[in-house]
């Protein structure tokens, strides 16, 4: 089971959250294997394929009906015969297989892989819709296209790609013994795909549409500090910046204005460049941007990233004075607090720091005011803003000297932790075997959000909200046992530690059997 996935689902096949599931790229693959493509529903077998040998397989229908096999020997696949498709065995299916790690203490988190792809068995025509996805990016630029992948659980079918509004556009690929086809596209527009099992066969339902956009230049990468928050560092230390492109690229550039910097970089992945900046070799603190080039034979560079500015200090200048308006004690939730940092001269850059639990004093705001004071504002404060704050400043001209930090100022906000809001992204009852999506709205970014169910201690799903204040949470394959009340909460990412309140509940009702 992959340990690199970032979301955790505690999946309940009984009336308790029994089995932990990581959702990402499925390690189990479920296929439809009809006796004949001419009549796919006349005699159907479902094949669950594993990526490593196993003795155990589970086939799950409509989110709750479970068929499990425990074999005598290790295999890479197992077939579940369904026979003729009728109302009793039609529905939505997923599978998974057992994991046997080298330990005698197997818990539910380790016993099973991720759920497979979803397979729809209808027994009727038109055939179930395929899925259409884009790799690597949903856009094209001059001379460079992208690829669309049309996938069906049936192997050996003919896939057809269409472009909305262009009746003359039709691409066909017969997949032979495969279950997918790749289409290269160079035009923007709305695409969909379908498939047929034989030349005279009725096409399947079309896939959900995929929109491809056109740009004159590739969109910008993301340039950020290597970690959740920047820090004010000594001039003798290194700062690490990471530039991430939306796809694998040929090379990167780190720039200050229009000047390309000759800075050492390491590229552990083809879509990522990590720069180690030596403060003593920099002429100023930025702002810095980065960009990328997709191919060595293509001259054009991408748009520039959002700028990033650095801050360092040798602590040779007098410490500033930090005060709060209103008083930093007994602040009311929802109010605005102004933190005023005063220095002995003007023309400086100021930074506001908050004491962290692991990293010392992360830098949470930077300002360049015209005078001798910088006013940092904290809006709609809550208990998660309680903490110890300080400020520093540095010169913006050589030799870029900096101050010692101000005295610590403690902010104390009254009241209980703020409660997020949980939104249901469906109406009415959720059909058996379908996905129940939620959206948890918080108050600050850089948090981990959890979906919890009334009466259970462990979360059913987790997702990070790093650049926004909300995240989507879901139950990907619901059965009757998932009917109940759900709430969400969030916790801070390192280096801070806080836990929000729990949202008001949202009721999930799964249709009856």
XYZ file of C-alpha atoms in Angstrom:
513
model
C 0.000 0.000 0.000
C 1.351 3.433 -0.892
C 2.485 5.528 2.071
C 2.865 8.690 0.006
C -0.824 9.421 -0.344
C -2.013 12.442 1.548
C -5.565 11.501 2.379
C -6.817 8.828 4.749
C -10.168 7.091 4.631
C -11.333 4.831 7.397
C -13.736 2.756 5.323
C -16.711 1.040 6.968
C -18.018 -2.151 5.394
C -19.920 -2.875 8.591
C -21.600 -0.420 10.909
C -18.215 0.698 12.226
C -15.202 2.243 10.436
C -13.519 -1.088 9.950
C -10.930 -0.758 7.232
C -8.540 2.059 6.514
C -8.217 3.068 2.878
C -5.802 5.438 1.181
C -7.373 7.042 -1.843
C -5.083 7.957 -4.730
C -3.883 5.957 -7.679
C -5.656 2.615 -7.175
C -3.400 -0.370 -6.608
C -6.206 -2.790 -7.451
C -7.643 -2.844 -10.986
C -11.131 -4.156 -11.725
C -12.021 -5.215 -15.275
C -15.065 -6.501 -17.114
C -14.361 -9.769 -18.952
C -17.400 -10.821 -20.998
C -17.511 -14.161 -22.759
C -18.174 -12.219 -25.967
C -17.963 -8.510 -26.801
C -20.951 -9.015 -29.111
C -23.121 -9.650 -26.025
C -21.157 -8.317 -23.045
C -23.962 -8.812 -20.514
C -24.827 -12.401 -21.502
C -22.062 -14.006 -19.443
C -19.840 -11.639 -17.469
C -16.854 -12.159 -15.195
C -15.188 -9.474 -13.067
C -11.404 -9.737 -12.763
C -9.580 -8.074 -9.863
C -5.894 -7.573 -10.655
C -3.183 -7.071 -8.037
C 0.190 -5.392 -8.419
C 1.895 -7.979 -6.200
C 1.065 -11.590 -5.194
C -1.697 -12.034 -2.632
C -4.039 -14.699 -1.273
C -7.073 -12.532 -0.474
C -9.518 -10.557 -2.625
C -12.715 -8.649 -1.905
C -15.429 -7.699 -4.404
C -17.775 -4.992 -3.116
C -21.119 -4.211 -4.742
C -22.990 -0.929 -4.234
C -20.780 0.060 -1.322
C -21.826 -2.712 1.040
C -22.365 -6.210 -0.376
C -19.101 -8.044 0.137
C -17.727 -11.202 -1.448
C -14.357 -12.278 -0.066
C -12.080 -15.124 -1.109
C -9.068 -16.521 0.755
C -6.905 -18.660 -1.518
C -4.344 -21.349 -0.727
C -1.601 -19.864 -2.907
C -0.380 -16.446 -3.996
C -1.806 -15.095 -7.250
C -1.848 -11.807 -9.175
C -5.555 -11.824 -10.043
C -8.851 -13.437 -9.196
C -12.028 -13.813 -11.230
C -15.524 -13.335 -9.813
C -18.096 -14.911 -12.208
C -21.388 -12.993 -12.370
C -22.995 -14.935 -15.215
C -25.950 -13.320 -17.019
C -26.594 -9.795 -15.764
C -29.991 -9.298 -14.140
C -31.461 -6.869 -11.629
C -29.983 -8.951 -8.806
C -26.330 -8.546 -9.814
C -26.314 -5.219 -11.682
C -24.804 -2.273 -9.853
C -21.539 -0.543 -9.008
C -18.487 -2.619 -8.137
C -15.026 -2.089 -6.688
C -12.427 -4.573 -5.496
C -9.298 -4.704 -3.384
C -6.782 -7.311 -2.304
C -5.017 -8.315 0.883
C -1.644 -7.076 2.049
C 0.670 -9.179 4.192
C 3.423 -6.961 5.574
C 6.329 -8.565 7.454
C 4.740 -8.202 10.884
C 2.593 -10.333 13.126
C 0.543 -7.327 14.221
C -1.843 -6.740 11.344
C -4.389 -4.017 11.938
C -7.171 -2.929 9.616
C -5.008 -0.135 8.204
C -2.556 -2.697 6.810
C -4.851 -5.503 5.689
C -6.155 -4.178 2.384
C -5.033 -2.053 -0.529
C -6.870 0.933 -1.884
C -10.204 0.395 -3.547
C -10.042 -0.239 -7.278
C -11.538 1.831 -10.038
C -15.333 1.971 -10.092
C -17.023 -0.407 -12.556
C -20.673 -0.068 -13.535
C -22.587 -3.206 -14.529
C -25.976 -2.343 -16.027
C -27.056 -5.277 -18.183
C -28.593 -2.825 -20.650
C -27.595 -0.589 -23.543
C -26.196 1.936 -24.064
C -23.084 0.686 -22.315
C -21.760 2.551 -19.235
C -19.808 5.707 -19.899
C -16.000 5.606 -19.958
C -13.778 8.015 -18.060
C -11.819 10.766 -19.801
C -8.762 12.300 -18.156
C -5.983 14.605 -19.279
C -2.224 14.128 -18.973
C -0.132 16.003 -18.182
C -2.014 19.343 -18.249
C -5.443 20.609 -19.407
C -4.030 23.205 -21.801
C -2.117 23.575 -25.036
C 0.377 26.156 -26.287
C 1.651 26.795 -29.829
C 3.542 23.740 -31.153
C 2.818 21.702 -28.021
C -0.308 19.685 -27.314
C -1.479 17.418 -24.528
C -3.012 13.942 -24.229
C -6.462 12.660 -23.343
C -6.910 9.168 -21.897
C -10.200 7.380 -22.510
C -10.655 4.380 -20.214
C -13.237 1.607 -20.020
C -13.405 -1.505 -17.856
C -13.868 -3.504 -21.086
C -10.797 -4.535 -23.064
C -10.518 -4.616 -26.833
C -13.139 -1.970 -27.592
C -12.926 0.901 -30.082
C -12.632 4.327 -28.442
C -13.973 7.480 -30.103
C -12.977 11.050 -29.197
C -15.215 13.993 -30.122
C -14.861 17.770 -29.929
C -17.950 19.745 -29.001
C -19.130 22.050 -31.796
C -16.980 20.376 -34.461
C -18.933 17.597 -36.188
C -15.984 16.861 -38.474
C -13.696 16.038 -35.547
C -13.637 12.313 -34.750
C -10.669 10.204 -33.689
C -10.926 6.430 -33.299
C -8.521 3.942 -31.722
C -9.125 0.203 -31.322
C -7.492 -0.856 -28.080
C -6.893 -4.531 -29.009
C -6.368 -6.237 -25.626
C -6.124 -2.988 -23.638
C -8.750 -1.042 -21.724
C -7.680 2.477 -22.689
C -6.628 4.697 -25.557
C -4.486 7.840 -25.620
C -5.369 10.722 -27.946
C -2.999 13.596 -28.745
C -4.856 16.919 -28.994
C -3.621 20.320 -30.103
C -6.844 22.337 -30.213
C -8.663 23.946 -27.281
C -12.273 22.990 -26.649
C -14.576 20.607 -24.829
C -13.847 16.929 -25.474
C -15.711 13.729 -24.639
C -15.199 10.092 -25.530
C -17.255 6.936 -25.936
C -16.634 3.363 -27.106
C -18.271 0.486 -28.942
C -17.664 -3.235 -28.580
C -17.891 -4.096 -32.300
C -18.357 -2.375 -35.652
C -22.164 -2.509 -35.597
C -22.430 -1.946 -31.848
C -24.237 0.968 -30.245
C -21.797 3.542 -28.800
C -21.635 3.806 -25.043
C -22.805 6.786 -23.067
C -20.336 9.673 -23.549
C -17.819 10.404 -20.835
C -17.959 13.490 -18.676
C -16.529 16.421 -20.680
C -12.949 17.643 -20.337
C -12.091 21.252 -21.201
C -8.739 22.025 -22.843
C -7.636 25.665 -22.745
C -5.180 27.463 -25.030
C -2.400 29.769 -23.834
C 0.201 31.756 -25.722
C 2.704 30.944 -22.954
C 2.666 28.093 -20.414
C 1.031 29.077 -17.089
C 3.291 30.112 -14.210
C 4.949 27.705 -11.798
C 4.742 28.055 -8.021
C 7.749 29.469 -6.168
C 7.687 28.989 -2.428
C 9.812 28.457 0.617
C 10.831 24.886 1.346
C 8.475 24.390 4.276
C 5.139 25.745 5.422
C 6.488 29.150 6.509
C 9.580 31.277 5.808
C 11.934 32.355 8.566
C 14.155 35.309 9.336
C 17.592 33.732 9.109
C 21.146 34.737 9.821
C 23.063 35.956 6.792
C 25.494 33.053 7.106
C 22.761 30.436 6.560
C 21.126 29.196 3.369
C 17.567 29.806 2.240
C 15.854 27.071 0.232
C 13.296 27.917 -2.457
C 11.306 25.357 -4.433
C 9.973 26.025 -7.943
C 7.287 23.563 -9.056
C 5.965 23.365 -12.618
C 2.577 21.844 -13.519
C 4.280 19.131 -15.600
C 7.673 17.597 -16.360
C 9.829 20.252 -18.005
C 13.251 20.662 -19.602
C 14.735 23.367 -17.367
C 14.047 26.180 -14.872
C 15.256 29.724 -14.289
C 15.387 31.688 -11.042
C 15.210 35.422 -11.689
C 15.315 38.766 -9.919
C 13.467 41.160 -12.160
C 14.668 40.428 -15.699
C 18.023 39.086 -14.556
C 18.613 35.323 -14.565
C 20.466 34.280 -11.401
C 23.314 31.807 -11.439
C 22.151 29.888 -8.370
C 22.853 26.246 -7.619
C 19.766 24.088 -8.031
C 18.859 20.436 -7.544
C 16.049 18.755 -9.488
C 14.870 15.577 -7.685
C 11.863 15.438 -10.012
C 11.389 16.735 -13.541
C 8.669 19.126 -12.390
C 10.621 20.500 -9.408
C 13.752 22.579 -8.900
C 15.167 23.303 -5.445
C 17.451 26.338 -5.096
C 19.932 26.891 -2.258
C 20.481 30.628 -1.844
C 23.553 31.950 -0.056
C 22.607 35.294 1.473
C 26.195 36.541 1.371
C 26.200 36.222 -2.428
C 22.898 38.043 -3.015
C 22.805 41.685 -4.005
C 19.414 42.225 -2.360
C 16.430 40.376 -0.903
C 14.391 40.107 -4.074
C 11.686 39.854 -5.139
C 12.521 36.557 -6.848
C 10.509 34.720 -9.491
C 10.996 31.495 -11.398
C 9.861 30.146 -14.754
C 10.276 26.984 -16.819
C 10.774 25.815 -20.386
C 8.872 22.729 -21.503
C 11.208 21.440 -24.216
C 14.783 22.222 -25.238
C 13.684 22.845 -28.837
C 11.003 25.331 -27.783
C 12.339 28.820 -27.193
C 9.449 30.248 -25.187
C 9.452 30.340 -21.391
C 6.442 30.144 -19.111
C 4.833 33.032 -17.317
C 6.694 34.133 -14.191
C 5.690 32.777 -10.809
C 4.307 34.994 -8.087
C 7.247 36.853 -6.485
C 8.913 35.774 -3.251
C 10.972 38.042 -1.003
C 13.551 36.952 1.555
C 14.437 38.368 4.930
C 17.576 37.880 6.982
C 19.196 39.599 9.931
C 22.626 39.808 11.539
C 20.971 41.305 14.664
C 23.413 44.236 14.726
C 20.716 46.949 14.759
C 18.588 47.939 17.788
C 15.486 45.877 18.434
C 12.140 47.438 17.419
C 9.170 47.883 19.747
C 6.011 45.801 19.187
C 2.655 46.942 20.590
C -0.938 45.785 20.097
C -4.127 47.761 19.478
C -6.331 46.936 21.326
C -4.485 45.451 24.272
C -3.066 42.006 23.643
C -4.840 40.524 26.681
C -8.410 39.179 26.609
C -9.164 39.890 22.953
C -12.678 39.182 21.713
C -13.190 36.669 18.879
C -13.974 38.283 15.540
C -12.151 41.526 16.262
C -9.227 43.042 14.329
C -5.868 43.392 16.058
C -3.191 45.820 14.855
C 0.375 44.963 15.759
C 2.566 48.062 15.463
C 6.303 47.527 14.957
C 8.359 50.720 15.497
C 11.994 51.149 14.403
C 14.460 54.032 14.916
C 14.557 55.004 11.209
C 12.630 54.655 7.953
C 13.299 52.879 4.655
C 13.206 49.416 6.223
C 11.544 46.072 5.651
C 9.625 44.677 8.614
C 8.694 41.118 9.463
C 6.137 39.768 11.935
C 7.049 36.485 13.597
C 4.983 34.053 15.636
C 6.587 31.574 17.965
C 6.183 28.049 16.608
C 6.255 24.677 18.288
C 8.999 23.169 16.110
C 10.465 25.871 13.854
C 11.654 28.893 15.778
C 9.591 32.003 15.039
C 8.091 31.467 11.557
C 7.657 34.653 9.533
C 3.935 35.214 8.908
C 3.865 38.725 7.354
C 6.268 41.199 5.706
C 5.747 44.922 5.047
C 7.780 47.782 3.514
C 6.202 51.008 4.867
C 7.343 54.503 3.987
C 7.910 55.583 7.598
C 9.399 54.143 10.748
C 6.397 51.980 11.627
C 4.799 48.891 10.142
C 1.242 47.988 11.136
C 0.407 44.287 10.796
C -3.306 43.471 10.907
C -4.863 40.224 12.120
C -8.509 40.099 11.045
C -11.365 38.103 12.575
C -9.138 36.735 15.315
C -9.947 33.576 17.248
C -8.224 31.291 19.708
C -6.053 29.954 16.886
C -4.363 33.392 16.781
C -3.376 33.201 20.454
C 0.393 33.008 20.777
C 3.672 34.851 21.215
C 4.609 37.415 18.549
C 7.717 39.469 17.808
C 8.938 41.652 14.950
C 12.243 42.456 13.255
C 13.444 44.818 10.553
C 16.280 44.932 8.031
C 17.836 47.506 5.768
C 17.022 47.439 2.054
C 20.442 48.651 0.923
C 23.901 47.115 1.409
C 25.149 45.798 3.774
C 21.543 44.705 4.545
C 21.993 44.761 8.301
C 19.106 43.619 10.470
C 17.773 44.073 13.953
C 17.460 41.829 16.925
C 13.847 40.713 17.472
C 11.534 42.807 19.595
C 10.386 41.685 23.008
C 7.757 38.952 22.909
C 4.154 40.165 22.826
C 1.541 37.625 23.915
C -1.886 37.666 22.273
C -4.696 35.955 24.146
C -8.071 35.537 22.412
C -11.064 34.511 24.524
C -13.706 31.946 23.704
C -13.903 28.434 22.288
C -12.024 27.404 19.122
C -13.714 28.538 15.887
C -16.044 26.062 14.227
C -15.723 25.298 10.504
C -18.769 24.854 8.297
C -19.474 21.547 6.551
C -21.323 21.715 3.232
C -22.961 18.749 1.499
C -22.235 18.735 -2.247
C -25.318 16.652 -3.086
C -29.070 16.938 -2.697
C -31.509 14.333 -1.411
C -30.394 10.755 -0.898
C -27.072 9.441 -2.204
C -27.488 6.333 -4.411
C -25.848 3.077 -3.373
C -22.238 2.777 -4.517
C -21.887 6.457 -5.386
C -19.627 9.105 -3.900
C -20.701 11.468 -1.114
C -18.724 14.719 -1.338
C -18.446 17.329 1.402
C -16.708 20.706 1.556
C -15.254 21.899 4.846
C -14.908 25.684 5.134
C -12.330 26.806 7.703
C -10.786 30.123 8.685
C -7.075 29.863 7.872
C -4.929 28.041 5.287
C -2.162 25.535 5.993
C -4.378 23.158 7.946
C -5.352 19.493 7.797
C -9.112 18.909 7.599
C -10.895 15.789 8.823
C -14.312 14.277 8.180
C -15.698 12.705 11.348
C -18.870 10.744 11.988
C -21.054 11.056 15.036
C -20.196 8.293 17.495
C -16.737 7.518 16.071
C -13.352 8.695 17.254
C -11.230 8.268 14.129
C -11.717 10.385 10.978
C -13.251 8.872 7.849
C -11.285 11.144 5.497
C -8.468 13.695 5.671
C -7.332 16.393 3.248
C -4.964 19.361 3.413
C -5.900 22.979 2.735
C -2.545 24.671 2.173
C -3.361 27.667 -0.022
C -7.085 28.013 0.650
C -9.324 27.912 3.711
C -11.448 24.983 2.486
C -10.985 21.400 1.347
C -13.168 18.706 -0.161
C -13.785 15.572 1.882
C -15.591 12.481 0.676
C -16.847 8.959 1.143
C -16.016 7.404 -2.244
C -18.243 4.308 -2.200
C -21.248 4.571 0.111
C -23.534 1.826 1.314
C -26.432 1.789 3.799
C -23.952 1.581 6.690
C -22.733 5.102 5.908
C -26.079 6.754 6.702
C -25.473 9.092 9.635
C -24.403 12.547 10.776
C -21.002 13.899 9.728
C -18.979 16.912 10.836
C -15.543 18.333 10.088
C -12.699 19.866 12.047
C -9.171 21.024 11.270
C -5.740 21.052 12.861
C -2.731 23.245 12.174
C 0.140 22.108 10.010
C 3.627 22.353 11.507
C 5.008 24.406 13.193
C 1.803 25.533 14.929
C -0.473 23.396 17.052
C -4.186 24.068 17.377
C -7.435 22.201 16.856
C -10.623 23.866 15.660
C -14.054 23.214 17.025
C -16.306 20.673 15.307
C -18.754 21.911 12.674
C -22.494 21.519 12.929
C -23.486 18.100 11.568
C -24.654 17.287 8.050
C -26.898 14.264 7.614
C -26.030 11.714 4.948
C -28.855 9.418 3.868
C -27.982 6.545 1.552
C -30.867 5.131 -0.456
C -32.492 1.962 0.826
C -31.457 -1.453 -0.382
